Structures are given as structure tokens and as C-alpha cells.
Coordinates of C-alpha atoms and ligand atoms in Angstrom, one line a residue:
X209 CA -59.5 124.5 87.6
X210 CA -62.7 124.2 85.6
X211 CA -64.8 124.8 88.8
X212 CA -63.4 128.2 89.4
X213 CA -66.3 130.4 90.1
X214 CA -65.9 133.8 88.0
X215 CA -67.3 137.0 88.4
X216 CA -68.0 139.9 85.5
X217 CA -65.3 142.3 85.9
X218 CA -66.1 145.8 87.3
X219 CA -64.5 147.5 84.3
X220 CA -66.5 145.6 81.5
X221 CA -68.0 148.1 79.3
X222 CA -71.3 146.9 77.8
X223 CA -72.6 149.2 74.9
X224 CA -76.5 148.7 73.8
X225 CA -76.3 149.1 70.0
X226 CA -79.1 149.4 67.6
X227 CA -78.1 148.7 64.5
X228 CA -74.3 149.0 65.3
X229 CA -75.5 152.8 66.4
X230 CA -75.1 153.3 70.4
X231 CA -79.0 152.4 71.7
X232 CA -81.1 155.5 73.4
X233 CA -84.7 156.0 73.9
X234 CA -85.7 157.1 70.7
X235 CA -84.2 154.0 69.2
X236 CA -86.9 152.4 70.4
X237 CA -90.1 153.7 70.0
X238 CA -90.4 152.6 66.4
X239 CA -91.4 155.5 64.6
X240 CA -89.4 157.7 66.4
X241 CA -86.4 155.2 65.5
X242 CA -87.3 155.4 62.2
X243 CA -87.2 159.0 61.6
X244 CA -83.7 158.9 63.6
X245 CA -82.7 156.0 61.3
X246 CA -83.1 158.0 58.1
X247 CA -82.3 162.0 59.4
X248 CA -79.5 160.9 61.7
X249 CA -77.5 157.5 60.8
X250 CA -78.1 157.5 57.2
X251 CA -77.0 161.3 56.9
X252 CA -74.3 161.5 59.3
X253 CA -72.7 157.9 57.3
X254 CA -73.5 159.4 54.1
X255 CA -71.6 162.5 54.2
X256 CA -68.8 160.5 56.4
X257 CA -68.5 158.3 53.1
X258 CA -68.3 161.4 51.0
X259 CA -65.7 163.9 53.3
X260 CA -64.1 161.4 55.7
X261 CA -61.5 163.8 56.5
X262 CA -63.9 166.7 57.1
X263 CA -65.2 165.1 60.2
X264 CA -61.9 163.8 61.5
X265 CA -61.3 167.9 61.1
X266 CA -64.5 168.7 62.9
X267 CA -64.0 166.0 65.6
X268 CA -60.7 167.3 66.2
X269 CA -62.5 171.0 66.5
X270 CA -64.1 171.2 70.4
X271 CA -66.3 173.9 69.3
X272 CA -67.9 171.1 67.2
X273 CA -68.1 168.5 70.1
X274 CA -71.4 166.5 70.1
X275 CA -71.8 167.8 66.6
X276 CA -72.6 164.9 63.4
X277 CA -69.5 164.2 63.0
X278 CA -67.9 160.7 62.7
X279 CA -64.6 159.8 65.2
X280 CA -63.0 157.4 63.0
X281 CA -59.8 159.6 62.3
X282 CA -61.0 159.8 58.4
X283 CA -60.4 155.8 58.0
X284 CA -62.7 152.6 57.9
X285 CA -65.2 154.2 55.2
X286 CA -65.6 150.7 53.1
X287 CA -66.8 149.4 56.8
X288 CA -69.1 152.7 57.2
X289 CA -70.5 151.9 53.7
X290 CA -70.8 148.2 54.0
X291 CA -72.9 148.7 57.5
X292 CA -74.9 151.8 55.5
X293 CA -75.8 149.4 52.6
X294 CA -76.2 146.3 54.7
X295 CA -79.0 148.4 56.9
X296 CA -80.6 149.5 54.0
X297 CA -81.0 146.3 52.9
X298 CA -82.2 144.9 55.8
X299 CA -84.4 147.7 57.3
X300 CA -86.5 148.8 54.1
X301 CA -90.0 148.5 56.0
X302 CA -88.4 151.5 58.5
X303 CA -86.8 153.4 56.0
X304 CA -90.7 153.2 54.4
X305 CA -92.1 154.4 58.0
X306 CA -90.1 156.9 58.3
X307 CA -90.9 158.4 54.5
X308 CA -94.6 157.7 55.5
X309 CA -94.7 160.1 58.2
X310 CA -92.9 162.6 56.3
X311 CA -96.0 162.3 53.5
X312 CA -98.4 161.9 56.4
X313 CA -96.6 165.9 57.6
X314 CA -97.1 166.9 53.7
X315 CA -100.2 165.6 53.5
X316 CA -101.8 167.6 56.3
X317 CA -99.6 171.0 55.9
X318 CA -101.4 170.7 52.3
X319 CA -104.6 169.3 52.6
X320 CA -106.2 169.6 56.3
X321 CA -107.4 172.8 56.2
X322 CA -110.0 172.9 59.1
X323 CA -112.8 170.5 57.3
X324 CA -113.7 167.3 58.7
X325 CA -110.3 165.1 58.4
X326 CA -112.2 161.7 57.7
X327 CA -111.6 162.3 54.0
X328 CA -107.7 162.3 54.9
X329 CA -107.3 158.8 56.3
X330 CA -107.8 157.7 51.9
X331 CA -104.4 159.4 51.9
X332 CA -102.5 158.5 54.7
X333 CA -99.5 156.6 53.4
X334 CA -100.7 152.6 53.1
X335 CA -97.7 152.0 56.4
X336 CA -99.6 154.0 58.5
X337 CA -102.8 153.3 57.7
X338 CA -104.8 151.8 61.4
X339 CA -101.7 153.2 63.3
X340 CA -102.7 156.7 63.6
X341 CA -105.7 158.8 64.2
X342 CA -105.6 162.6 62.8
X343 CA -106.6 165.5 64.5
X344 CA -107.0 169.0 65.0
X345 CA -105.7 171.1 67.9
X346 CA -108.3 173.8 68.7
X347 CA -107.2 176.7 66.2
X348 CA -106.9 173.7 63.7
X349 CA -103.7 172.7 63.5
X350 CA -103.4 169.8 62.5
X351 CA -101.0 166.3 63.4
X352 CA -101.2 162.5 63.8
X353 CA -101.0 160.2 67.3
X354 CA -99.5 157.4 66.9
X355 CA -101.3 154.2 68.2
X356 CA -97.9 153.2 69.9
X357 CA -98.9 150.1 71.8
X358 CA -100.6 149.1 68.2
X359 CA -96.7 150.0 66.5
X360 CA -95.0 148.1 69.0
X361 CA -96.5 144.8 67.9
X362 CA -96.0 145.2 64.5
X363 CA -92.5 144.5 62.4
X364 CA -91.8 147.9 62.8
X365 CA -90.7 147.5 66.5
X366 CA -87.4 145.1 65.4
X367 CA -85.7 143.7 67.8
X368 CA -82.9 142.2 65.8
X369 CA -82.0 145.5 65.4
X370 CA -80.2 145.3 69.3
X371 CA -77.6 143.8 70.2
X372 CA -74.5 144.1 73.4
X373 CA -71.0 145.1 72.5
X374 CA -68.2 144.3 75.6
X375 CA -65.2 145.8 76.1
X376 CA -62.8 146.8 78.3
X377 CA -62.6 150.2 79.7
X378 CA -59.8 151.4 81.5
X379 CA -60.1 155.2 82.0
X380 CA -62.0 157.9 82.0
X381 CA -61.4 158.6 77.8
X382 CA -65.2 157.6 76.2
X383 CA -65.4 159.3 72.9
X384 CA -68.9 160.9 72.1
X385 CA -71.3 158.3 70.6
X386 CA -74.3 159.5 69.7
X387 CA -72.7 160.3 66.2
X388 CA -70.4 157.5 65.8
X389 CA -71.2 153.9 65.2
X390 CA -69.3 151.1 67.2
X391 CA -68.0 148.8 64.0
X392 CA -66.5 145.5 65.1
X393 CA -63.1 145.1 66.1
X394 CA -60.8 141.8 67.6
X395 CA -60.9 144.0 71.1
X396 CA -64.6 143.9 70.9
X397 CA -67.2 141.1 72.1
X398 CA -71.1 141.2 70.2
X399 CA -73.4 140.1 72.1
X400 CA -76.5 139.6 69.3
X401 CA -79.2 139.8 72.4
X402 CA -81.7 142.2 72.0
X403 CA -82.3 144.1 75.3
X404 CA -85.3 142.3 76.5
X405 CA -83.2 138.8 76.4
X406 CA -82.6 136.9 80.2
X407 CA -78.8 137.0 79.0
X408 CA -79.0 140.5 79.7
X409 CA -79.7 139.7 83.0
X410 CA -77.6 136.5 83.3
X411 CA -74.5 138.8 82.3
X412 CA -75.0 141.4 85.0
X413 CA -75.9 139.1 87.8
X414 CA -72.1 138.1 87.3
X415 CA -71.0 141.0 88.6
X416 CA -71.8 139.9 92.1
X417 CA -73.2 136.1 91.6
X418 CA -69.9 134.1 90.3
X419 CA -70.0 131.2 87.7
X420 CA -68.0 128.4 85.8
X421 CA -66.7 129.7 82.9
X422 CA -68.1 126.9 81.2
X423 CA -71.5 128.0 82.5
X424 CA -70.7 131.3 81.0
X425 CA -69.7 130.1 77.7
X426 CA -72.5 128.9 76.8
X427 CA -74.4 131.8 78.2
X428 CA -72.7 134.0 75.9
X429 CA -72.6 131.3 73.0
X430 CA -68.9 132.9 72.3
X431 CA -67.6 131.4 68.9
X432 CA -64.4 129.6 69.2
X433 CA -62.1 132.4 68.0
X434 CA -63.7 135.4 70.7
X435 CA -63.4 132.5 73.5
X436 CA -60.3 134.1 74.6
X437 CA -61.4 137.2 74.9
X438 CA -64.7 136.6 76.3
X439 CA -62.8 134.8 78.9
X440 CA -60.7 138.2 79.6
X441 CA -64.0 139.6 80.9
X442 CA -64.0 137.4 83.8
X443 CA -62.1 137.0 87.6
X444 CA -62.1 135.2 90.3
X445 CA -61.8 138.2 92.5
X446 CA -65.4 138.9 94.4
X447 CA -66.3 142.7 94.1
X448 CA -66.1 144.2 97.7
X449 CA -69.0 143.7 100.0
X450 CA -71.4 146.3 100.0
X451 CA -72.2 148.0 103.6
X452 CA -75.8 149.6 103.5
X453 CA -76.9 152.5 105.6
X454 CA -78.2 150.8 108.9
X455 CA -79.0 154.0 110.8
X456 CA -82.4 155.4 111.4
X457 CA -82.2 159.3 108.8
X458 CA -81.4 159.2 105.2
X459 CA -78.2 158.8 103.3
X460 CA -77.6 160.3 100.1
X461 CA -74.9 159.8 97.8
X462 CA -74.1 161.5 94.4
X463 CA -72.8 159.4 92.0
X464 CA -72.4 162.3 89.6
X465 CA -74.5 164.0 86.7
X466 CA -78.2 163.6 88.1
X467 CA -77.5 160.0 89.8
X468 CA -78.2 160.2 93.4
X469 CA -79.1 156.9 95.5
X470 CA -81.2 157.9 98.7
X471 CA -80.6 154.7 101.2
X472 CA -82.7 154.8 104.6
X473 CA -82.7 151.2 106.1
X474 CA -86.1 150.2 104.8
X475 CA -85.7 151.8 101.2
X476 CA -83.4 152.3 98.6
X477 CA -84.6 154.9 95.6
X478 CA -82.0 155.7 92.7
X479 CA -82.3 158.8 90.6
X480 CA -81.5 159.1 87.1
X481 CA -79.1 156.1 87.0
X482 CA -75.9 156.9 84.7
X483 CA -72.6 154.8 86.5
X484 CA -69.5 155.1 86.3
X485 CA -67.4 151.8 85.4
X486 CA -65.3 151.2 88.4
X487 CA -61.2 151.7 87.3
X488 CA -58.1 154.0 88.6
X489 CA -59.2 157.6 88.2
X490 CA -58.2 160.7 89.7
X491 CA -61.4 161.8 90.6
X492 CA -63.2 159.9 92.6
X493 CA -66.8 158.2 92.4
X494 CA -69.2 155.7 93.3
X495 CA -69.7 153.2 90.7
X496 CA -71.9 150.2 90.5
X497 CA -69.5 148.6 93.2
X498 CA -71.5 151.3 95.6
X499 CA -75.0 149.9 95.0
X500 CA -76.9 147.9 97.2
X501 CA -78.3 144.3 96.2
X502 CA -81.9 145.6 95.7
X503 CA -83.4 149.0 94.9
X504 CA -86.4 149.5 95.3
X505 CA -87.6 152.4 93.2
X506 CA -85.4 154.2 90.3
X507 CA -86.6 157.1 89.6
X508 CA -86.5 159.1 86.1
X509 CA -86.9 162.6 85.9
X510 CA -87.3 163.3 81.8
X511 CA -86.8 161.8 78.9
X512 CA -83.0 162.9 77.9
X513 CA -80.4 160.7 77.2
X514 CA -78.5 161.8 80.1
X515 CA -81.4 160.7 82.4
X516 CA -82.5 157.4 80.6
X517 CA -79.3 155.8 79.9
X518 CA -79.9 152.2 79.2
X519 CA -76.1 151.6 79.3
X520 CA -77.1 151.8 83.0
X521 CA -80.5 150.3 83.3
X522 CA -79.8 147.3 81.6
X523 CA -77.2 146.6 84.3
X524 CA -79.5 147.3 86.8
X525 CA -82.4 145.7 85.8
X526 CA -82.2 142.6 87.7
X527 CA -82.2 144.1 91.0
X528 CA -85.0 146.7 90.8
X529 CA -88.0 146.3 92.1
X530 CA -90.0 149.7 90.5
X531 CA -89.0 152.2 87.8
X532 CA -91.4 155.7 88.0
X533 CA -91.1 157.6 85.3
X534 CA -93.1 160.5 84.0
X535 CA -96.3 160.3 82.3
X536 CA -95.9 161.1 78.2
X537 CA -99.0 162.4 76.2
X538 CA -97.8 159.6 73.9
X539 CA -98.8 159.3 70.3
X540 CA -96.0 162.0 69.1
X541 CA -92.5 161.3 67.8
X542 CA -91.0 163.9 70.7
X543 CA -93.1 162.3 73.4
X544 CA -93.3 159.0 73.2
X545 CA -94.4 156.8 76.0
X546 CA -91.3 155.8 78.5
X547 CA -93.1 153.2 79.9
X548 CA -93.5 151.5 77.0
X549 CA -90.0 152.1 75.7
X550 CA -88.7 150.4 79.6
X551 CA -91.8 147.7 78.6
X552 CA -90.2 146.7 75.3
X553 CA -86.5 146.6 76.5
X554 CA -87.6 143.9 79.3
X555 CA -88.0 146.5 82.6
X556 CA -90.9 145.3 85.1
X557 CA -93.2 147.1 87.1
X558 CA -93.2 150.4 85.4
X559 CA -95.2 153.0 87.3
X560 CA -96.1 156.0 85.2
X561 CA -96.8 159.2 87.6
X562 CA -99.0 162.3 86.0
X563 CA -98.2 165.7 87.3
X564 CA -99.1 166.1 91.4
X565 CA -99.4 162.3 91.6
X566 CA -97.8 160.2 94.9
X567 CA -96.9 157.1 95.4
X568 CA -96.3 156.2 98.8
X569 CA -93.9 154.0 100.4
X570 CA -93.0 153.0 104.6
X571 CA -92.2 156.6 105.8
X572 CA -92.4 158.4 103.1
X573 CA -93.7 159.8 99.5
X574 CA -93.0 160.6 96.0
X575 CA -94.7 163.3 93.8
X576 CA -94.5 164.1 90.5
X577 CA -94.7 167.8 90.0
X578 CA -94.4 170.1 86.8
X579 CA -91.4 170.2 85.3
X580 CA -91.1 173.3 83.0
X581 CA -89.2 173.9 79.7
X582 CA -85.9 172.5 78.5
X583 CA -87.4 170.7 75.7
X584 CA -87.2 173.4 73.2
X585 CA -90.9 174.2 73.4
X586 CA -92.4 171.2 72.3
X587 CA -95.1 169.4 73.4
X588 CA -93.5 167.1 76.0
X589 CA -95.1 166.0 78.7
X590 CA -92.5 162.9 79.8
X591 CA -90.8 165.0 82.4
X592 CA -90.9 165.8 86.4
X593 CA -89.6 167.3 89.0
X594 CA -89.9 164.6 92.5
X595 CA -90.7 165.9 95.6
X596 CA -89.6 163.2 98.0
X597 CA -90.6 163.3 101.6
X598 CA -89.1 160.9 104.1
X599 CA -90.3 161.2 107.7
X600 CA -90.4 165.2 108.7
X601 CA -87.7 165.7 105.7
X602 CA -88.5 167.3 102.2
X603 CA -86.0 166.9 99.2
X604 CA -87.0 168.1 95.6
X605 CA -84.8 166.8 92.8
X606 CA -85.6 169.1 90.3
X607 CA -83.3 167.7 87.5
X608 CA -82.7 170.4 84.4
X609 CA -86.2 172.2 85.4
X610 CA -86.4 175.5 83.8
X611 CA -88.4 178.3 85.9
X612 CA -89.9 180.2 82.9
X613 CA -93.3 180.8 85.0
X614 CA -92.4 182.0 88.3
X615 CA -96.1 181.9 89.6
X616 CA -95.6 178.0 88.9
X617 CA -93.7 177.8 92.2
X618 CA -95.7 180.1 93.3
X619 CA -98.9 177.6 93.1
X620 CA -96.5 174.5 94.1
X621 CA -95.6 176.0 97.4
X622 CA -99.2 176.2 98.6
X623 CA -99.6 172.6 98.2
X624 CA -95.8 171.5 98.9
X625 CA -94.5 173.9 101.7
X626 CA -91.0 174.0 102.7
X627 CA -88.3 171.7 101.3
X628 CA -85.1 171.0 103.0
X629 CA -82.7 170.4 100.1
X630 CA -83.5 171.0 96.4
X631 CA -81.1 170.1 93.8
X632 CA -81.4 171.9 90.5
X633 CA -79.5 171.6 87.3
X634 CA -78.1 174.6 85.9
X635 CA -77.4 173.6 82.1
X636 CA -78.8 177.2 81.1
X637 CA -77.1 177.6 77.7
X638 CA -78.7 174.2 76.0
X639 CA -78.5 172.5 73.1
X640 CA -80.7 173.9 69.9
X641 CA -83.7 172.1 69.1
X642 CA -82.1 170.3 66.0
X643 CA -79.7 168.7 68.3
X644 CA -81.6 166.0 69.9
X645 CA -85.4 166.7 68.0
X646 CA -83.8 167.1 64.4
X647 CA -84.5 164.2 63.0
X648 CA -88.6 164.2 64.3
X649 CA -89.1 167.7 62.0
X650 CA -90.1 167.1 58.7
X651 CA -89.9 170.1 57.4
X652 CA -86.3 172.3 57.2
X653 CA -86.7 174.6 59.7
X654 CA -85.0 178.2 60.0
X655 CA -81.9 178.0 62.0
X656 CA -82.9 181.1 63.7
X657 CA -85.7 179.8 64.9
X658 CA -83.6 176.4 65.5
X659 CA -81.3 178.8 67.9
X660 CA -84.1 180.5 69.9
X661 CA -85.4 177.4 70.6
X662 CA -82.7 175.4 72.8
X663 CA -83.2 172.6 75.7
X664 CA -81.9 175.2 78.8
X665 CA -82.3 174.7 81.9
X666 CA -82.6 177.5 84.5
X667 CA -80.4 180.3 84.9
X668 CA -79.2 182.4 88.3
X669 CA -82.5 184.5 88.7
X670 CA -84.8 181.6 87.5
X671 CA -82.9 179.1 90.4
X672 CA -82.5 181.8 92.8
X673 CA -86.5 182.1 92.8
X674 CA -87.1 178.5 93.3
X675 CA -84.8 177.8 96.1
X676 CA -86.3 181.0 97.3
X677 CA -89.6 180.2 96.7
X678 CA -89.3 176.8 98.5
X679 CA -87.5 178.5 101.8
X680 CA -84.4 175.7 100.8
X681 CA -82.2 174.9 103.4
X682 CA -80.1 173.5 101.2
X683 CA -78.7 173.6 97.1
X684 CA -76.9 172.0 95.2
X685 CA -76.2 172.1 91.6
X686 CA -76.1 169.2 90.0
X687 CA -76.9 167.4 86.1
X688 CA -74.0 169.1 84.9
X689 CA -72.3 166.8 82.8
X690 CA -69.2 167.5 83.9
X691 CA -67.7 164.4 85.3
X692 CA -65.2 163.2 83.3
X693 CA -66.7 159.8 82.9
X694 CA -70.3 161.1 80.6
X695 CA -68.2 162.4 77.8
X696 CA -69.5 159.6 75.8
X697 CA -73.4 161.3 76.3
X698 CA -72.5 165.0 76.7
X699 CA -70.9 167.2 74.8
X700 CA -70.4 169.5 77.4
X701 CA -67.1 171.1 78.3
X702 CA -67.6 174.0 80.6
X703 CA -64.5 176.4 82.0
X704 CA -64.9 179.0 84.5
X705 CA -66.1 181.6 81.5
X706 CA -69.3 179.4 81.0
X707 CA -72.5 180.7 81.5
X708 CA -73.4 177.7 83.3
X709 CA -70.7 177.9 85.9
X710 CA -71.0 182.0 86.5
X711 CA -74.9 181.5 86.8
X712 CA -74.3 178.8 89.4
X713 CA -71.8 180.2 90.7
X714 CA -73.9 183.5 91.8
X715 CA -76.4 180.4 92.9
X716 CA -74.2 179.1 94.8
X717 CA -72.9 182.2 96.7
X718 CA -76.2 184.3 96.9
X719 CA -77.1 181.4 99.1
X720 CA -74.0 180.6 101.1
X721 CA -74.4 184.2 102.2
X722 CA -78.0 183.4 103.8
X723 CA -75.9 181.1 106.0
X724 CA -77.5 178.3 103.9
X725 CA -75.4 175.1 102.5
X726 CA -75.0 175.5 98.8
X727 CA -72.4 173.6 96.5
X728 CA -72.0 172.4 92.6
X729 CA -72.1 168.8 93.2
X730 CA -68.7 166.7 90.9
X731 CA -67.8 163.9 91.5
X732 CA -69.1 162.4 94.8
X733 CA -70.7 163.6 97.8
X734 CA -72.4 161.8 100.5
X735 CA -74.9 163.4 103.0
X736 CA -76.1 161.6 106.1
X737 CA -79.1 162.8 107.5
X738 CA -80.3 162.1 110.9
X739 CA -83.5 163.3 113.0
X740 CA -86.4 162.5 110.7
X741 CA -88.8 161.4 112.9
Ligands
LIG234 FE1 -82.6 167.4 80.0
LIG235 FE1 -79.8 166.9 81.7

């Protein structure tokens, strides 16, 4: 009985915390982490402890959804205190970063008044002092870069901060976590790895690659009294074979939000990778069960947490080959570098691809182009739009790309051409800019201004003149958030009266009544495409 070979079960969910907080990609980066650390967790558990029932009001509110407010009904506030002190206590050198870059902001609102800045670097606060350089854009404005690779290596970058929580998940119902911290409970397994750790990779090769469970106890180094339910996790029952696309076009399939696996029999490329957990639902999806051994390239389109979920990637890790991802300027809290933040939580061969760069592959390409807007105006450069050709076929996953320069496309068609399909998000209302980049501003800032300046993607007449512009066969709308299983992510709940669906809903029929195929994409979908050569 002891020999029986056991596999992870499909419907394991596996949580990267930081700090007890669910893990995203500005967890990592360490000053960026910092400044979330102190503006976001600390505040949000702060006024939790002082008006517990006010967020169990809020949370209750769905105008509020994806708001800073704490889903704990109103209860556990001794726990929300003890894990506020406890971090305190054993995160003072961040809570010191992220004060330092505040007085590094003061210091050059005050002080850096187009002179020579090498008086400045007496006063840059002692933490940051050798980790930044200070400069002056040309009207003499002034800011910091961050030497990040530099940061990484030092105690700032803390990897005891990570850790796994498993559970099981049997539906659809993931309350929002980005303002909610996962306290222990008996239902719940910690797993104190930090991302980079082989057990990460260990655990998810047991999806498909069965062990002994005595193998896997000690794996997981489960204390006696979670043995039992650590053993839950675990069946005998193989997943389902997975059949791969053997014929000579392209398949696509959409595994909902901006996930999309192209499969030709030579290549496998995934897009955005956010899974489902595989379990009864009414509406149904590929999950991880759908996924071939091997991928070769994932692709990332921006820096968002619905693009770069590492809930996903840390999954996947073991069986791809390449990640691409965007080129960041680096050095700033809102753009820091993606390929070091996949570096530091153990992903390989990390290809970085600057604006109109290719890399090539058996049959086909991949370019990088512009991707404008959507990040409230600030100086990002981590995001693209991928143009990916495969034999005579062009397909442009445009991901929440906002047309605010028409004469952008424009330019891009003269070096592109035609594209077949192009799939376009249509998220046009957007978040404000406090939403995801609060925590990175030092300095209040006026919500009016906050409001004007939200993460939107494109609207009707901004997507009708890209699809337009590219001659598209073929649209469809997609990085929606609307499939039931991202609610944990997105705070998105659109009905027929959202601008989002009425906007893509003129999309969808201005271009159904060129005789062209054009759809909102929920769900699943799967497109076989034959005739490349
Ligand atoms: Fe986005
Ligand atoms: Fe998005």
C-alpha cells in the first residue's frame, strides 16, 4: 500500500504568499515591495484593526469590489494584529527602505533644483546610499534609478518573506486577494519555500509524474499533525492523457482572460498564463489538464497582475523552455525589470524583447511592438503588443493596448502589413492610478487628477482603427476578466450596461457586418488553422 504512486490533485490550489499577503510582481522587486509593504499591507491591516466591521460593510458593497478592504467578515482582528506586529518586527530594514525613498522624493522635490546633483548623494538616506544614481530629465526634473540587480543581492531582496499555501478548491468562488491576507487555518497546508526552491518544482511535477507518499512527505517536510491533510492533496488517479495538435496549421485555444496556447506540431507558445484549477463548473474551460508536457515559449505581454500571475508560472515552470517578456527601462518603482523579478523567483532562460525586436523560431517569428497607454501615464516601458507570424499566417495579440496615437498603427502597418487575426482587450473604463501605483507615490496626490489618470484600455473607435488599420480578418475581444474563475485578481463585474461590453459590442458588430469573424472570447474557444504554407 505504501508503494502506491500518487499524483497532485488537479484541484489543489497553491497561493504564493509574501509575508502571508497573496505574492505579485511588485512583491518582488525589493523596493517596489517595500513601498507596497508600508502604503498597502500596513494601511489596509491598520485601519482593519481599527473599523473591522467597516470593511466587512464595504466588502459586502460591489461598488467597492477590489477596493482596500479586508474579507474577514469583521472577525480574526487579534490574528490581523499579531501578523501586523510580527512583520514589523521582522521586516524593520524594509519598512526603513521604504521611508528612505520617501526622503530620497523629499529630498529632491526640495533641494534638486537644476544644479549639479553630486552635492545630493551627502543626503540620500544612508539605505540607499550606492543603490541609486540621481538624475535629471531634460527640463530638470528630477528622480532616482534604482541599481536593481545591485538591490537584489542585498537583505533587502528577502526571501523568507515567501512562502506556498495549499488548499482545496472546489468551485468557481475565489474571494479578491490583493487586499486580504491568507492567515493560517486547519484546511490550509504552508509550504515555507520561497519561490525559487526545487520543491516548487518537485510539487508541480506531481501533477503528471506520480510518487510514494512517503517520497512526498518528506518533500513537503509536513509536521505530524498536517500529515493528514497534506495526504488529502494526493490520488492515485493519473490526469488524462494530453493529445497534442499533430496536423500541419496552427491551433489555438483560449483558456480565458488573455491565456491563449498556440500549438503547431513543432511549437508550443503560451500567452499570458492565468489557469483555471480543473473542478465541476458550468462554464467550461481548459485548465492545466489541457497543457502539453513542454512549452516552449510563454509569452508576457505587460506587467499587470492579470498577465504575470505567478499562481500560474510557478506551476508551469518546470516545463518551459523560454519566457519573453517586455523590455523595462528599470531603475523605477513602476517599471521595474520583469526579467529580473522571473530571475529571482527561480524562472530560466528569460528573453527580454525591446520594442520592434524578433526572435525567431522553425516557421515562424515573434515581435515586440509598442504597446500604448493603460498604465496611467507613467513611464512604463515593460509592455508589448506580439506580432506572431507562423508560415504565411499573421496573428497580433495586442493584450489591453490602448490606441491613443492613431498614426502609431499608422507607422506599424508599413513595417508589419496585414494580420489575419488580432485580439484586443477592451477594458476601456480602467482602474485609477492609485489602484495598482498607489503605493509607489510619495506624495498625496489630487484624486482628480488620480481619476483622469486610469489603466484603460481601448475603446470602440480606438479598436475599430486598429483592426482597420491592420486589414484584420479576424477579432476577437479578449483580457476581459470576466471568467468566473479570476475573481480572486479582478475586480471586474461587467453587465450588459458596461462601457466595456457596449464598446465591444459595437466592435464586435461593426465588424461582423464587413463579413469578417468577430466575437468577445469567455470561456473557451478553439481555432484550428490550416493552409500556412
Ligand atoms: Fe493591463
Ligand atoms: Fe489586463
Amino acid at each position: 500500500m505504501n508503494d502506491t504512486l500518487l499524483y497532485l490533485r488537479p484541484n489543489i490550489q497553491v497561493e504564493p504568499l509574501f509575508d502571508y499577503w497573496y505574492a505579485w510582481s511588485h512583491l518582488i522587486p525589493p523596493a517596489t515591495a517595500a513601498r507596497n509593504l508600508t502604503e498597502r499591507h500596513f494601511k489596509i491591516m491598520d485601519s482593519y484593526i481599527n473599523a473591522p466591521q467597516v470593511h466587512a460593510n464595504a466588502v459586502k458593497n460591489p461598488k467597492l469590489l477590489g477596493g482596500p478592504f479586508m474579507d474577514y467578515g469583521g472577525k480574526r482582528v487579534d490574528e490581523i494584529r499579531n501578523l501586523r506586529d510580527q512583520t514589523k518586527r521582522i521586516r524593520p530594514h524594509l519598512i526603513e527602505l521604504s521611508n528612505a525613498i520617501a526622503s530620497l522624493d523629499e529630498i529632491l522635490r526640495t533641494q534638486a533644483k537644476g544644479f549639479s546633483l553630486q552635492p545630493l548623494y551627502q543626503a540620500v538616506p544612508d539605505v540607499l546610499k550606492g543603490y541609486v544614481e540621481l538624475v535629471y530629465d531634460l527640463n530638470h526634473n528630477p528622480s532616482f534609478r534604482i541599481i536593481e540587480p545591485l538591490l537584489y543581492r542585498s537583505r533587502y531582496y528577502d526571501r523568507s518573506a515567501q512562502s506556498l499555501m495549499l488548499s482545496v478548491l472546489t468551485g468557481d468562488d475565489r474571494p479578491f486577494v490583493l487586499s486580504t491576507p491568507r492567515l493560517e487555518s486547519e484546511l490550509l497546508f504552508h509550504l515555507r519555500a520561497p519561490f525559487d526552491d526545487d520543491v516548487v518544482d518537485e510539487l508541480f511535477r506531481l501533477k503528471s509524474t506520480p510518487r510514494t507518499w512517503g517520497e512526498i512527505k518528506e518533500m513537503l517536510k509536513a509536521p505530524e499533525e498536517s500529515e493528514k491533510l497534506a495526504r488529502s492533496f494526493f490520488t492515485p488517479d493519473p490526469p488524462p492523457p494530453y493529445s497534442s495538435y499533430l496536423g500541419h496549421g496552427v491551433r489555438w485555444r483560449y483558456f480565458g482572460h488573455a491565456c491563449i496556447l498556440l500549438e503547431t506540431k513543432d511549437m508550443t507558445m503560451l500567452f499570458d498564463p492565468v489557469l483555471s484549477y480543473t473542478y465541476e463548473s458550468e462554464v467550461s474551460r481548459y485548465t492545466y489538464q489541457d497543457l502539453p508536457d513542454s512549452i516552449d515559449y510563454v509569452v508576457i505581454t505587460h506587467n499587470h497582475q492579470d498577465h504575470v500571475l505567478f499562481e500560474t508560472l510557478l506551476q508551469l515552470r518546470h516545463k518551459v523552455k523560454n519566457i519573453i517578456v517586455p523590455m523595462s527601462s528599470g531603475g523605477s518603482l513602476q517599471d521595474p525589470s520583469l526579467k529580473l523579478i522571473l530571475k529571482n523567483i527561480g524562472c530560466k532562460n528569460v528573453i527580454e524583447l525591446d520594442q520592434m525586436e524578433t526572435v525567431e523560431f522553425e516557421k515562424g517569428s515573434i515581435t515586440a511592438l509598442p504597446f500604448l497607454g493603460e498604465h496611467s501615464d507613467l513611464n512604463v516601458h515593460c509592455k508589448a503588443a506580439h506580432l506572431v507570424r507562423i508560415g504565411n499566417r499573421a496573428l497580433l495579440f495586442a493584450a489591453d493596448s490602448c490606441n491613443l496615437e492613431p498614426r502609431l498603427y499608422e507607422h506599424l502597418y508599413c513595417e508589419v502589413g496585414d494580420v489575419d487575426a488580432t485580439f484586443l482587450g477592451m477594458e476601456c473604463d480602467g482602474a485609477p492610478l492609485s489602484w495598482l501605483y498607489g503605493p509607489l507615490l510619495t506624495k498625496k496626490i489630487e484624486r482628480a487628477m488620480d481619476e483622469s489618470r486610469r489603466l484603460a484600455g481601448s475603446n470602440f473607435d480606438q479598436a475599430v482603427d486598429i483592426v482597420r488599420r491592420f486589414n484584420s480578418k479576424e477579432v476577437y475581444v479578449y483580457a476581459m476578466g470576466q471568467e468566473p474563475w479570476l475573481g480572486h485578481i479582478m475586480s471586474l463585474k461587467y453587465t450588459e450596461q458596461s462601457r466595456p461590453i457596449i464598446e465591444s459590442n459595437r466592435l464586435i458588430k461593426e465588424w461582423s457586418e464587413h463579413g469578417a469573424c468577430a466575437e468577445r472570447l469567455f470561456g473557451e474557444k478553439e481555432i484550428l488553422i490550416e493552409n500556412i504554407d
